[in-house]
Amino acid sequence: MLIRHESGAVPLELRGYTRLPERRMRRGEVFRSSDRGDLVALRVVEGCLRVCHPLHDGRRQITDFLMPDDGIGIDEVRRHNGSIEAVTPARVALLTADTAEAEGESELAQARIGAMQARLFMLGHKNAREKLAAFLLEMSERIAPGEASFRLPMSRYDIADYLCLSPETVCRNFTQMSSDGLISLPDSQTVQILHRAPLEFIGR
Amino acid sequence: MLIRHESGAVPLELRGYTRLPERRMRRGEVFRSSDRGDLVALRVVEGCLRVCHPLHDGRRQITDFLMPDDGIGIDEVRRHNGSIEAVTPARVALLTADTAEAEGESELAQARIGAMQARLFMLGHKNAREKLAAFLLEMSERIAPGEASFRLPMSRYDIADYLCLSPETVCRNFTQMSSDGLISLPDSQTVQILHRAPLEFIGR
DNA sequence: CGGCAGTTTGAAAGATTTCAACATTTGTGG
DNA sequence: CCACAAATGTTGAAATCTTTCAAACTGCCG
């Protein structure tokens, strides 16, 4: 872990915000590459954040969702003009150079390389259904390990920008999986995995 | 740079090999994840290598091409069941733990994270034409910086597996760019960039 | 010369996006 | 508390892009 101690960390309360139709943010922005040069890292205490990067055509790509205890180095975000935003109401520990401990940074980098490699495989050769299956399994693991049911904190638009699909395609594949009996959707945010094995086969 | 000294490095001569139609390798394999546990890193002295990863459906993804002076840590390849193969006849320095210098490893990791981030943006939201434009500019920079003309060491199949496209799509877009007057193709391996600015606009 | 791998092109099939419409949910102010 | 507005979610149909399948061409090497 990059961030070991919370001592000196600046806790920040954030209200959640709703996504704007033009895919731009107005509220809930935790970090923008242009400001807070003293920030070094950030760790989620509660809630869910997303790491966003603007693309040249005005769209955005979400490179990561951050759940409680997940940390991220700011340099990586800053380098690509990114921002970190609240998906839900969140509490965050902001860490400056003197409060963040660099110890273990190398292992963190290795872990990130591994995660990005996996993401490269996913974006490269998986189709929409496979991407969504992999996504649901990932979220299941991160949100409620071992449970069949979990609640997605992010919108279909967020999922689309994470998987590099259109929101409509994401939606269609949710519906498809549901009518295939792989998952159940009591409401749009709640996912119950009915048959994990075939889902793993599709998304692996 | 991960690898600073060549002292103690094992130079390895490799004959080039041609890609087999079934997309499998037989010769020219430098490294497979299953063998040579003592290997730590590798640096290209001459020629061009590719870093390949097999996918679950039998296809492969090329995560990187390695040109002279490029180095790569083996762990990263090993972790994802990958292999490193010669694209052209190549000379390679194989480095074991005692010959490789770990110094600067952290900067190397940071650089790799940056490169992978760029690749994520590329695979995520770029179409075939944009991918190819970005690829040609990248290769131009790495093979013959500042020159308008350069020679691609790899096949259309390799390019396809790097850009996550079918070889036919790659081919069609070469033809398209050529007939659009953006590039010229004296032969299939030689690329001359006629108008760099529009190419950069497309591929950025 | 013949064969083989690589390259190129065409046509059809398949997947995803885009555009449009409508339904549902959420937040806000009266 | 309700009504309205705004945002999210869903579905359909057409358009676009990419892949797949097929065939032909090219260049190289034995």
Short mmCIF file of C-alpha atoms (C1' of nucleotides) in Angstrom, two decimals:
data_model
loop_
_atom_site.label_atom_id
_atom_site.label_comp_id
_atom_site.label_asym_id
_atom_site.label_seq_id
_atom_site.Cartn_x
_atom_site.Cartn_y
_atom_site.Cartn_z
CA MET A 1 0.00 0.00 0.00
CA LEU A 2 1.24 3.43 -0.87
CA ILE A 3 -0.64 5.02 1.96
CA ARG A 4 -0.09 3.48 5.35
CA HIS A 5 -0.98 6.11 7.89
CA GLU A 6 -3.89 8.43 8.10
CA SER A 7 -2.04 10.73 10.45
CA GLY A 8 -2.02 14.20 8.98
CA ALA A 9 -4.42 13.23 6.25
CA VAL A 10 -7.02 15.81 5.39
CA PRO A 11 -10.43 14.21 5.52
CA LEU A 12 -12.79 15.68 2.98
CA GLU A 13 -16.52 15.33 2.95
CA LEU A 14 -18.07 15.11 -0.46
CA ARG A 15 -21.64 15.17 -1.50
CA GLY A 16 -22.53 12.86 -4.31
CA TYR A 17 -23.58 14.35 -7.57
CA THR A 18 -25.56 13.28 -10.57
CA ARG A 19 -24.08 12.95 -13.97
CA LEU A 20 -24.80 15.75 -16.37
CA PRO A 21 -26.17 14.90 -19.82
CA GLU A 22 -23.25 16.54 -21.61
CA ARG A 23 -20.97 14.22 -19.71
CA ARG A 24 -19.31 16.98 -17.80
CA MET A 25 -18.92 17.37 -14.08
CA ARG A 26 -20.02 20.30 -11.98
CA ARG A 27 -19.97 19.07 -8.46
CA GLY A 28 -18.22 16.46 -6.40
CA GLU A 29 -14.87 16.93 -8.05
CA VAL A 30 -12.11 15.79 -5.74
CA PHE A 31 -9.11 16.51 -7.86
CA ARG A 32 -8.36 18.14 -11.16
CA SER A 33 -4.96 17.90 -12.75
CA SER A 34 -4.66 21.67 -12.76
CA ASP A 35 -4.82 22.26 -9.02
CA ARG A 36 -3.46 21.29 -5.62
CA GLY A 37 0.13 20.73 -6.57
CA ASP A 38 0.92 19.69 -3.03
CA LEU A 39 -1.27 16.61 -3.22
CA VAL A 40 0.57 13.36 -3.57
CA ALA A 41 -2.00 10.68 -3.03
CA LEU A 42 -5.53 10.01 -2.01
CA ARG A 43 -7.28 7.23 -0.25
CA VAL A 44 -10.97 6.48 -0.08
CA VAL A 45 -12.41 6.16 3.40
CA GLU A 46 -16.01 5.74 2.39
CA GLY A 47 -18.02 5.85 -0.82
CA CYS A 48 -16.92 5.43 -4.40
CA LEU A 49 -14.81 7.60 -6.68
CA ARG A 50 -13.98 7.43 -10.33
CA VAL A 51 -10.76 8.34 -12.12
CA CYS A 52 -11.66 10.19 -15.31
CA HIS A 53 -9.62 11.25 -18.28
CA PRO A 54 -10.91 13.55 -20.99
CA LEU A 55 -10.40 12.41 -24.56
CA HIS A 56 -9.69 14.59 -27.55
CA ASP A 57 -13.14 14.15 -29.01
CA GLY A 58 -14.86 15.39 -25.86
CA ARG A 59 -15.68 11.96 -24.50
CA ARG A 60 -14.12 10.65 -21.36
CA GLN A 61 -12.56 7.41 -20.26
CA ILE A 62 -12.84 6.11 -16.73
CA THR A 63 -9.66 4.28 -15.91
CA ASP A 64 -10.60 3.14 -12.45
CA PHE A 65 -13.21 3.10 -9.76
CA LEU A 66 -11.95 3.58 -6.23
CA MET A 67 -13.63 1.80 -3.34
CA PRO A 68 -12.94 2.17 0.40
CA ASP A 69 -9.25 1.56 1.22
CA ASP A 70 -8.24 1.96 -2.41
CA GLY A 71 -5.52 4.53 -2.87
CA ILE A 72 -4.17 6.27 -5.93
CA GLY A 73 -1.11 8.37 -6.66
CA ILE A 74 -1.94 11.76 -8.04
CA ASP A 75 0.95 11.93 -10.52
CA GLU A 76 -0.55 9.21 -12.61
CA VAL A 77 -3.81 11.15 -12.88
CA ARG A 78 -2.17 14.51 -13.35
CA ARG A 79 0.00 13.24 -16.16
CA HIS A 80 -3.01 12.52 -18.35
CA ASN A 81 -5.05 15.56 -17.51
CA GLY A 82 -7.38 13.54 -15.39
CA SER A 83 -9.72 14.21 -12.54
CA ILE A 84 -11.01 12.22 -9.62
CA GLU A 85 -14.68 12.55 -8.85
CA ALA A 86 -17.22 11.32 -6.37
CA VAL A 87 -19.64 8.73 -7.68
CA THR A 88 -21.48 8.59 -4.38
CA PRO A 89 -21.20 10.73 -1.26
CA ALA A 90 -17.68 9.98 -0.14
CA ARG A 91 -15.09 10.59 2.51
CA VAL A 92 -11.54 10.84 1.31
CA ALA A 93 -8.15 11.19 2.89
CA LEU A 94 -6.02 13.64 0.93
CA LEU A 95 -2.32 13.13 1.48
CA THR A 96 0.51 15.54 0.88
CA ALA A 97 4.16 14.64 0.54
CA ASP A 98 4.81 14.81 4.27
CA THR A 99 1.81 12.69 5.23
CA ALA A 100 2.02 10.04 2.54
CA GLU A 101 4.46 7.26 3.03
CA ALA A 102 6.31 6.30 -0.09
CA GLU A 103 7.24 2.95 1.38
CA GLY A 104 5.95 0.07 -0.72
CA GLU A 105 5.51 2.31 -3.71
CA SER A 106 7.26 -0.16 -5.95
CA GLU A 107 4.86 -2.99 -5.11
CA LEU A 108 1.97 -0.63 -5.72
CA ALA A 109 3.40 0.20 -9.14
CA GLN A 110 3.76 -3.50 -9.93
CA ALA A 111 0.18 -4.10 -8.88
CA ARG A 112 -1.00 -1.25 -11.04
CA ILE A 113 0.92 -2.57 -14.03
CA GLY A 114 -0.77 -5.91 -13.53
CA ALA A 115 -4.20 -4.33 -13.26
CA MET A 116 -3.62 -2.24 -16.36
CA GLN A 117 -2.39 -5.26 -18.28
CA ALA A 118 -5.63 -7.02 -17.42
CA ARG A 119 -7.54 -3.98 -18.56
CA LEU A 120 -5.63 -3.96 -21.84
CA PHE A 121 -6.68 -7.53 -22.49
CA MET A 122 -10.23 -6.61 -21.66
CA LEU A 123 -10.48 -3.56 -23.88
CA GLY A 124 -8.58 -5.19 -26.68
CA HIS A 125 -10.36 -8.33 -27.62
CA LYS A 126 -13.49 -8.68 -25.52
CA ASN A 127 -16.93 -7.93 -26.91
CA ALA A 128 -19.61 -6.06 -25.00
CA ARG A 129 -21.05 -9.11 -23.31
CA GLU A 130 -17.66 -10.35 -22.23
CA LYS A 131 -16.67 -6.93 -20.93
CA LEU A 132 -19.81 -6.66 -18.88
CA ALA A 133 -19.42 -10.15 -17.45
CA ALA A 134 -15.86 -9.35 -16.42
CA PHE A 135 -16.97 -6.05 -14.98
CA LEU A 136 -19.72 -7.57 -12.87
CA LEU A 137 -17.37 -10.18 -11.48
CA GLU A 138 -14.80 -7.53 -10.68
CA MET A 139 -17.36 -5.37 -8.91
CA SER A 140 -18.82 -8.34 -7.09
CA GLU A 141 -15.37 -9.09 -5.75
CA ARG A 142 -14.61 -5.52 -4.76
CA ILE A 143 -17.98 -4.52 -3.34
CA ALA A 144 -19.20 -7.66 -1.61
CA PRO A 145 -16.72 -10.55 -1.85
CA GLY A 146 -18.40 -13.90 -1.53
CA GLU A 147 -21.91 -12.50 -1.79
CA ALA A 148 -24.21 -13.23 -4.69
CA SER A 149 -25.88 -9.85 -4.51
CA PHE A 150 -24.34 -6.40 -4.56
CA ARG A 151 -25.21 -2.81 -5.32
CA LEU A 152 -23.48 -0.93 -8.10
CA PRO A 153 -22.65 2.59 -6.96
CA MET A 154 -22.12 3.92 -10.50
CA SER A 155 -24.46 4.73 -13.35
CA ARG A 156 -24.74 2.98 -16.70
CA TYR A 157 -22.90 5.94 -18.20
CA ASP A 158 -20.00 5.41 -15.83
CA ILE A 159 -19.91 1.74 -16.65
CA ALA A 160 -19.98 2.56 -20.35
CA ASP A 161 -17.04 4.93 -20.05
CA TYR A 162 -15.13 2.35 -18.02
CA LEU A 163 -15.73 -0.44 -20.53
CA CYS A 164 -15.42 1.84 -23.57
CA LEU A 165 -18.93 1.11 -24.78
CA SER A 166 -22.00 3.23 -25.36
CA PRO A 167 -24.43 3.37 -22.45
CA GLU A 168 -27.09 1.83 -24.66
CA THR A 169 -24.92 -1.19 -25.34
CA VAL A 170 -24.23 -1.59 -21.64
CA CYS A 171 -27.92 -1.41 -20.96
CA ARG A 172 -28.83 -3.91 -23.66
CA ASN A 173 -26.33 -6.38 -22.30
CA PHE A 174 -27.64 -6.02 -18.77
CA THR A 175 -31.07 -6.83 -20.11
CA GLN A 176 -29.72 -9.69 -22.17
CA MET A 177 -27.90 -11.28 -19.24
CA SER A 178 -30.95 -10.88 -17.12
CA SER A 179 -33.23 -12.56 -19.65
CA ASP A 180 -30.59 -15.28 -20.10
CA GLY A 181 -30.99 -15.95 -16.41
CA LEU A 182 -27.35 -15.27 -15.58
CA ILE A 183 -28.14 -12.35 -13.31
CA SER A 184 -31.19 -10.79 -11.74
CA LEU A 185 -31.82 -7.05 -11.53
CA PRO A 186 -34.26 -6.20 -8.72
CA ASP A 187 -33.55 -2.59 -9.61
CA SER A 188 -31.09 -1.04 -12.00
CA GLN A 189 -28.39 -0.65 -9.36
CA THR A 190 -28.73 -3.99 -7.67
CA VAL A 191 -27.19 -7.05 -9.26
CA GLN A 192 -27.67 -10.60 -8.14
CA ILE A 193 -25.42 -13.16 -9.74
CA LEU A 194 -27.48 -16.28 -10.34
CA HIS A 195 -24.93 -18.41 -12.15
CA ARG A 196 -21.39 -17.42 -11.45
CA ALA A 197 -19.63 -20.17 -13.38
CA PRO A 198 -21.02 -19.32 -16.83
CA LEU A 199 -20.46 -15.64 -16.10
CA GLU A 200 -16.84 -16.41 -15.32
CA PHE A 201 -16.57 -18.38 -18.52
CA ILE A 202 -17.89 -15.49 -20.56
CA GLY A 203 -15.84 -12.82 -18.86
CA ARG A 204 -12.55 -14.55 -18.21
CA MET B 1 16.60 2.34 -17.33
CA LEU B 2 16.35 -0.97 -15.59
CA ILE B 3 19.36 -2.39 -17.36
CA ARG B 4 22.48 -0.31 -17.17
CA HIS B 5 25.40 -2.62 -17.74
CA GLU B 6 25.96 -5.25 -20.29
CA SER B 7 28.68 -6.85 -18.20
CA GLY B 8 27.77 -10.45 -17.61
CA ALA B 9 24.89 -10.28 -20.03
CA VAL B 10 24.42 -13.33 -22.19
CA PRO B 11 24.24 -12.26 -25.80
CA LEU B 12 21.89 -14.42 -27.79
CA GLU B 13 21.81 -14.66 -31.53
CA LEU B 14 18.42 -15.23 -33.00
CA ARG B 15 17.38 -15.96 -36.49
CA GLY B 16 14.26 -14.21 -37.58
CA TYR B 17 11.24 -16.29 -38.32
CA THR B 18 8.12 -15.84 -40.29
CA ARG B 19 4.71 -15.85 -38.79
CA LEU B 20 2.87 -19.13 -39.09
CA PRO B 21 -0.60 -19.04 -40.60
CA GLU B 22 -2.19 -20.59 -37.52
CA ARG B 23 -0.79 -17.69 -35.52
CA ARG B 24 1.47 -19.85 -33.48
CA MET B 25 5.18 -19.62 -33.03
CA ARG B 26 7.66 -22.36 -33.69
CA ARG B 27 11.01 -20.67 -33.96
CA GLY B 28 12.67 -17.52 -32.80
CA GLU B 29 11.21 -17.68 -29.35
CA VAL B 30 13.34 -15.79 -26.88
CA PHE B 31 11.38 -16.33 -23.76
CA ARG B 32 8.38 -18.32 -22.67
CA SER B 33 6.78 -17.81 -19.30
CA SER B 34 7.37 -21.45 -18.41
CA ASP B 35 11.15 -21.49 -18.61
CA ARG B 36 14.36 -19.81 -17.50
CA GLY B 37 13.37 -18.88 -14.00
CA ASP B 38 16.73 -17.22 -13.50
CA LEU B 39 16.02 -14.59 -16.14
CA VAL B 40 15.18 -11.18 -14.77
CA ALA B 41 15.28 -8.85 -17.71
CA LEU B 42 16.17 -8.57 -21.34
CA ARG B 43 17.47 -5.82 -23.53
CA VAL B 44 17.47 -5.62 -27.29
CA VAL B 45 20.85 -5.00 -28.85
CA GLU B 46 19.77 -5.27 -32.46
CA GLY B 47 16.60 -6.15 -34.32
CA CYS B 48 13.00 -6.12 -33.19
CA LEU B 49 11.10 -8.30 -30.73
CA ARG B 50 7.47 -8.56 -29.80
CA VAL B 51 5.88 -9.23 -26.44
CA CYS B 52 3.00 -11.67 -26.95
CA HIS B 53 0.24 -12.82 -24.68
CA PRO B 54 -2.11 -15.68 -25.53
CA LEU B 55 -5.81 -14.99 -25.06
CA HIS B 56 -8.43 -17.45 -23.91
CA ASP B 57 -9.95 -17.77 -27.36
CA GLY B 58 -6.69 -18.77 -28.99
CA ARG B 59 -5.86 -15.37 -30.35
CA ARG B 60 -2.93 -13.37 -29.11
CA GLN B 61 -2.33 -9.82 -28.09
CA ILE B 62 0.95 -8.05 -28.67
CA THR B 63 1.50 -5.68 -25.81
CA ASP B 64 4.75 -4.19 -27.02
CA PHE B 65 7.38 -4.12 -29.70
CA LEU B 66 10.95 -3.87 -28.48
CA MET B 67 13.53 -1.94 -30.50
CA PRO B 68 17.28 -1.62 -29.87
CA ASP B 69 18.01 -0.36 -26.35
CA ASP B 70 14.50 -1.14 -25.17
CA GLY B 71 14.47 -3.32 -22.08
CA ILE B 72 11.74 -5.29 -20.41
CA GLY B 73 11.37 -6.97 -17.07
CA ILE B 74 10.50 -10.63 -17.34
CA ASP B 75 8.13 -10.75 -14.38
CA GLU B 76 5.61 -8.63 -16.19
CA VAL B 77 5.62 -11.05 -19.12
CA ARG B 78 5.71 -14.16 -16.98
CA ARG B 79 2.74 -13.02 -14.92
CA HIS B 80 0.46 -13.08 -17.92
CA ASN B 81 1.72 -16.23 -19.53
CA GLY B 82 3.49 -14.30 -22.22
CA SER B 83 6.38 -14.88 -24.54
CA ILE B 84 8.96 -12.70 -26.19
CA GLU B 85 9.74 -13.45 -29.80
CA ALA B 86 11.95 -12.23 -32.57
CA VAL B 87 10.24 -10.25 -35.30
CA THR B 88 13.48 -9.89 -37.24
CA PRO B 89 16.88 -11.48 -36.74
CA ALA B 90 17.90 -10.06 -33.40
CA ARG B 91 20.64 -9.88 -30.82
CA VAL B 92 19.51 -9.77 -27.26
CA ALA B 93 21.18 -9.37 -23.90
CA LEU B 94 19.63 -11.75 -21.38
CA LEU B 95 20.11 -10.62 -17.82
CA THR B 96 19.94 -12.65 -14.66
CA ALA B 97 19.51 -11.28 -11.16
CA ASP B 98 23.24 -10.82 -10.66
CA THR B 99 23.80 -9.03 -13.95
CA ALA B 100 20.75 -6.81 -14.00
CA GLU B 101 20.85 -3.67 -12.00
CA ALA B 102 17.64 -2.92 -10.19
CA GLU B 103 18.60 0.70 -9.86
CA GLY B 104 16.07 3.01 -11.47
CA GLU B 105 13.44 0.31 -11.48
CA SER B 106 10.88 2.65 -10.05
CA GLU B 107 11.26 5.18 -12.88
CA LEU B 108 10.99 2.34 -15.37
CA ALA B 109 7.75 1.25 -13.73
CA GLN B 110 6.41 4.80 -13.88
CA ALA B 111 7.30 5.02 -17.54
CA ARG B 112 5.57 1.73 -18.22
CA ILE B 113 2.46 2.87 -16.41
CA GLY B 114 2.45 5.97 -18.59
CA ALA B 115 2.89 3.94 -21.76
CA MET B 116 0.15 1.53 -20.77
CA GLN B 117 -2.17 4.39 -19.94
CA ALA B 118 -1.62 5.75 -23.43
CA ARG B 119 -2.34 2.33 -24.84
CA LEU B 120 -5.55 2.10 -22.84
CA PHE B 121 -6.74 5.34 -24.39
CA MET B 122 -5.80 4.02 -27.80
CA LEU B 123 -7.56 0.68 -27.51
CA GLY B 124 -10.54 2.15 -25.78
CA HIS B 125 -12.03 4.78 -27.98
CA LYS B 126 -10.04 4.96 -31.21
CA ASN B 127 -11.32 3.48 -34.43
CA ALA B 128 -9.17 1.56 -36.87
CA ARG B 129 -7.99 4.60 -38.80
CA GLU B 130 -7.07 6.48 -35.64
CA LYS B 131 -5.26 3.48 -34.21
CA LEU B 132 -3.20 3.06 -37.34
CA ALA B 133 -2.34 6.75 -37.50
CA ALA B 134 -1.16 6.65 -33.89
CA PHE B 135 0.78 3.46 -34.57
CA LEU B 136 2.60 4.87 -37.58
CA LEU B 137 3.58 7.99 -35.67
CA GLU B 138 4.82 5.89 -32.76
CA MET B 139 6.88 3.67 -35.05
CA SER B 140 8.20 6.63 -36.98
CA GLU B 141 9.44 8.08 -33.72
CA ARG B 142 10.98 4.85 -32.48
CA ILE B 143 12.50 3.60 -35.69
CA ALA B 144 13.71 6.74 -37.43
CA PRO B 145 13.05 9.89 -35.39
CA GLY B 146 12.84 12.99 -37.54
CA GLU B 147 12.77 11.06 -40.79
CA ALA B 148 9.76 11.00 -43.08
CA SER B 149 10.45 7.46 -44.25
CA PHE B 150 10.96 4.31 -42.23
CA ARG B 151 10.75 0.58 -42.54
CA LEU B 152 8.31 -1.45 -40.47
CA PRO B 153 9.97 -4.59 -39.18
CA MET B 154 6.70 -6.34 -38.35
CA SER B 155 3.99 -7.91 -40.47
CA ARG B 156 0.41 -6.75 -40.90
CA TYR B 157 -0.60 -9.60 -38.60
CA ASP B 158 1.69 -8.30 -35.87
CA ILE B 159 0.31 -4.81 -36.29
CA ALA B 160 -3.22 -6.20 -36.13
CA ASP B 161 -2.53 -8.04 -32.88
CA TYR B 162 -0.92 -4.92 -31.44
CA LEU B 163 -3.85 -2.67 -32.35
CA CYS B 164 -6.47 -5.30 -31.62
CA LEU B 165 -7.82 -5.32 -35.16
CA SER B 166 -8.08 -7.92 -37.86
CA PRO B 167 -5.19 -7.96 -40.35
CA GLU B 168 -7.64 -7.18 -43.13
CA THR B 169 -8.78 -4.02 -41.39
CA VAL B 170 -5.18 -2.97 -40.89
CA CYS B 171 -4.52 -3.57 -44.54
CA ARG B 172 -7.56 -1.67 -45.71
CA ASN B 173 -6.59 1.32 -43.63
CA PHE B 174 -3.05 1.30 -45.00
CA THR B 175 -4.54 1.37 -48.47
CA GLN B 176 -7.01 4.08 -47.49
CA MET B 177 -4.35 6.33 -46.00
CA SER B 178 -2.23 5.83 -49.04
CA SER B 179 -5.01 6.75 -51.45
CA ASP B 180 -5.84 9.72 -49.23
CA GLY B 181 -2.29 10.89 -49.82
CA LEU B 182 -1.36 10.87 -46.14
CA ILE B 183 1.33 8.25 -46.58
CA SER B 184 3.12 6.51 -49.41
CA LEU B 185 3.89 2.78 -49.50
CA PRO B 186 6.78 2.02 -51.89
CA ASP B 187 6.48 -1.54 -50.65
CA SER B 188 4.38 -3.05 -47.93
CA GLN B 189 7.06 -2.63 -45.26
CA THR B 190 8.22 0.86 -46.14
CA VAL B 191 6.17 3.81 -45.00
CA GLN B 192 6.72 7.40 -46.03
CA ILE B 193 4.77 9.99 -44.11
CA LEU B 194 3.66 12.64 -46.59
CA HIS B 195 1.57 14.81 -44.32
CA ARG B 196 2.45 14.46 -40.68
CA ALA B 197 0.12 17.12 -39.28
CA PRO B 198 -3.15 15.56 -40.43
CA LEU B 199 -1.85 12.17 -39.38
CA GLU B 200 -1.19 13.56 -35.91
CA PHE B 201 -4.65 15.05 -35.84
CA ILE B 202 -6.21 11.72 -36.67
CA GLY B 203 -4.09 9.66 -34.30
CA ARG B 204 -3.72 11.95 -31.31
"C1'" DC C 1 9.45 -23.20 -61.34
"C1'" DG C 2 6.46 -24.19 -57.42
"C1'" DG C 3 5.04 -23.40 -52.97
"C1'" DC C 4 4.30 -20.77 -49.08
"C1'" DA C 5 3.66 -16.91 -46.27
"C1'" DG C 6 2.23 -12.42 -46.47
"C1'" DT C 7 -0.66 -8.89 -48.57
"C1'" DT C 8 -4.64 -7.05 -50.75
"C1'" DT C 9 -9.44 -6.65 -52.14
"C1'" DG C 10 -14.48 -7.89 -52.32
"C1'" DA C 11 -18.85 -9.23 -50.35
"C1'" DA C 12 -21.66 -10.73 -46.65
"C1'" DA C 13 -22.39 -11.17 -41.81
"C1'" DG C 14 -22.08 -9.45 -37.28
"C1'" DA C 15 -21.45 -6.13 -33.64
"C1'" DT C 16 -21.73 -1.57 -31.90
"C1'" DT C 17 -23.02 3.10 -32.21
"C1'" DT C 18 -26.12 6.66 -33.12
"C1'" DC C 19 -30.48 8.78 -33.19
"C1'" DA C 20 -34.93 8.84 -31.43
"C1'" DA C 21 -38.55 7.97 -28.37
"C1'" DC C 22 -40.33 6.73 -24.12
"C1'" DA C 23 -40.20 5.05 -19.18
"C1'" DT C 24 -38.47 5.46 -14.67
"C1'" DT C 25 -36.26 7.60 -10.91
"C1'" DT C 26 -34.56 11.46 -8.30
"C1'" DG C 27 -34.34 16.01 -6.60
"C1'" DT C 28 -36.42 20.50 -5.80
"C1'" DG C 29 -39.59 24.03 -4.97
"C1'" DG C 30 -44.17 25.39 -4.27
"C1'" DC D 1 -46.85 16.09 -0.10
"C1'" DC D 2 -47.34 16.74 -4.84
"C1'" DA D 3 -45.92 18.34 -9.27
"C1'" DC D 4 -42.59 19.30 -12.24
"C1'" DA D 5 -38.10 19.17 -14.17
"C1'" DA D 6 -34.00 16.93 -14.92
"C1'" DA D 7 -31.34 12.99 -15.16
"C1'" DT D 8 -30.94 8.13 -15.73
"C1'" DG D 9 -32.48 3.90 -17.76
"C1'" DT D 10 -34.53 1.18 -21.55
"C1'" DT D 11 -35.85 -0.16 -26.14
"C1'" DG D 12 -36.25 0.13 -31.32
"C1'" DA D 13 -34.49 1.00 -35.93
"C1'" DA D 14 -31.13 2.60 -39.03
"C1'" DA D 15 -26.42 3.58 -39.96
"C1'" DT D 16 -21.64 2.62 -39.44
"C1'" DC D 17 -17.71 0.05 -38.56
"C1'" DT D 18 -15.25 -4.22 -38.15
"C1'" DT D 19 -14.84 -8.96 -38.76
"C1'" DT D 20 -15.18 -13.07 -41.29
"C1'" DC D 21 -14.90 -15.78 -45.30
"C1'" DA D 22 -13.17 -16.16 -49.87
"C1'" DA D 23 -10.27 -15.40 -53.54
"C1'" DA D 24 -6.54 -13.55 -55.91
"C1'" DC D 25 -2.02 -11.35 -56.10
"C1'" DT D 26 3.04 -10.63 -54.71
"C1'" DG D 27 7.53 -11.64 -53.45
"C1'" DC D 28 10.81 -14.70 -51.71
"C1'" DC D 29 13.25 -18.98 -51.14
"C1'" DG D 30 14.49 -23.65 -52.00
#
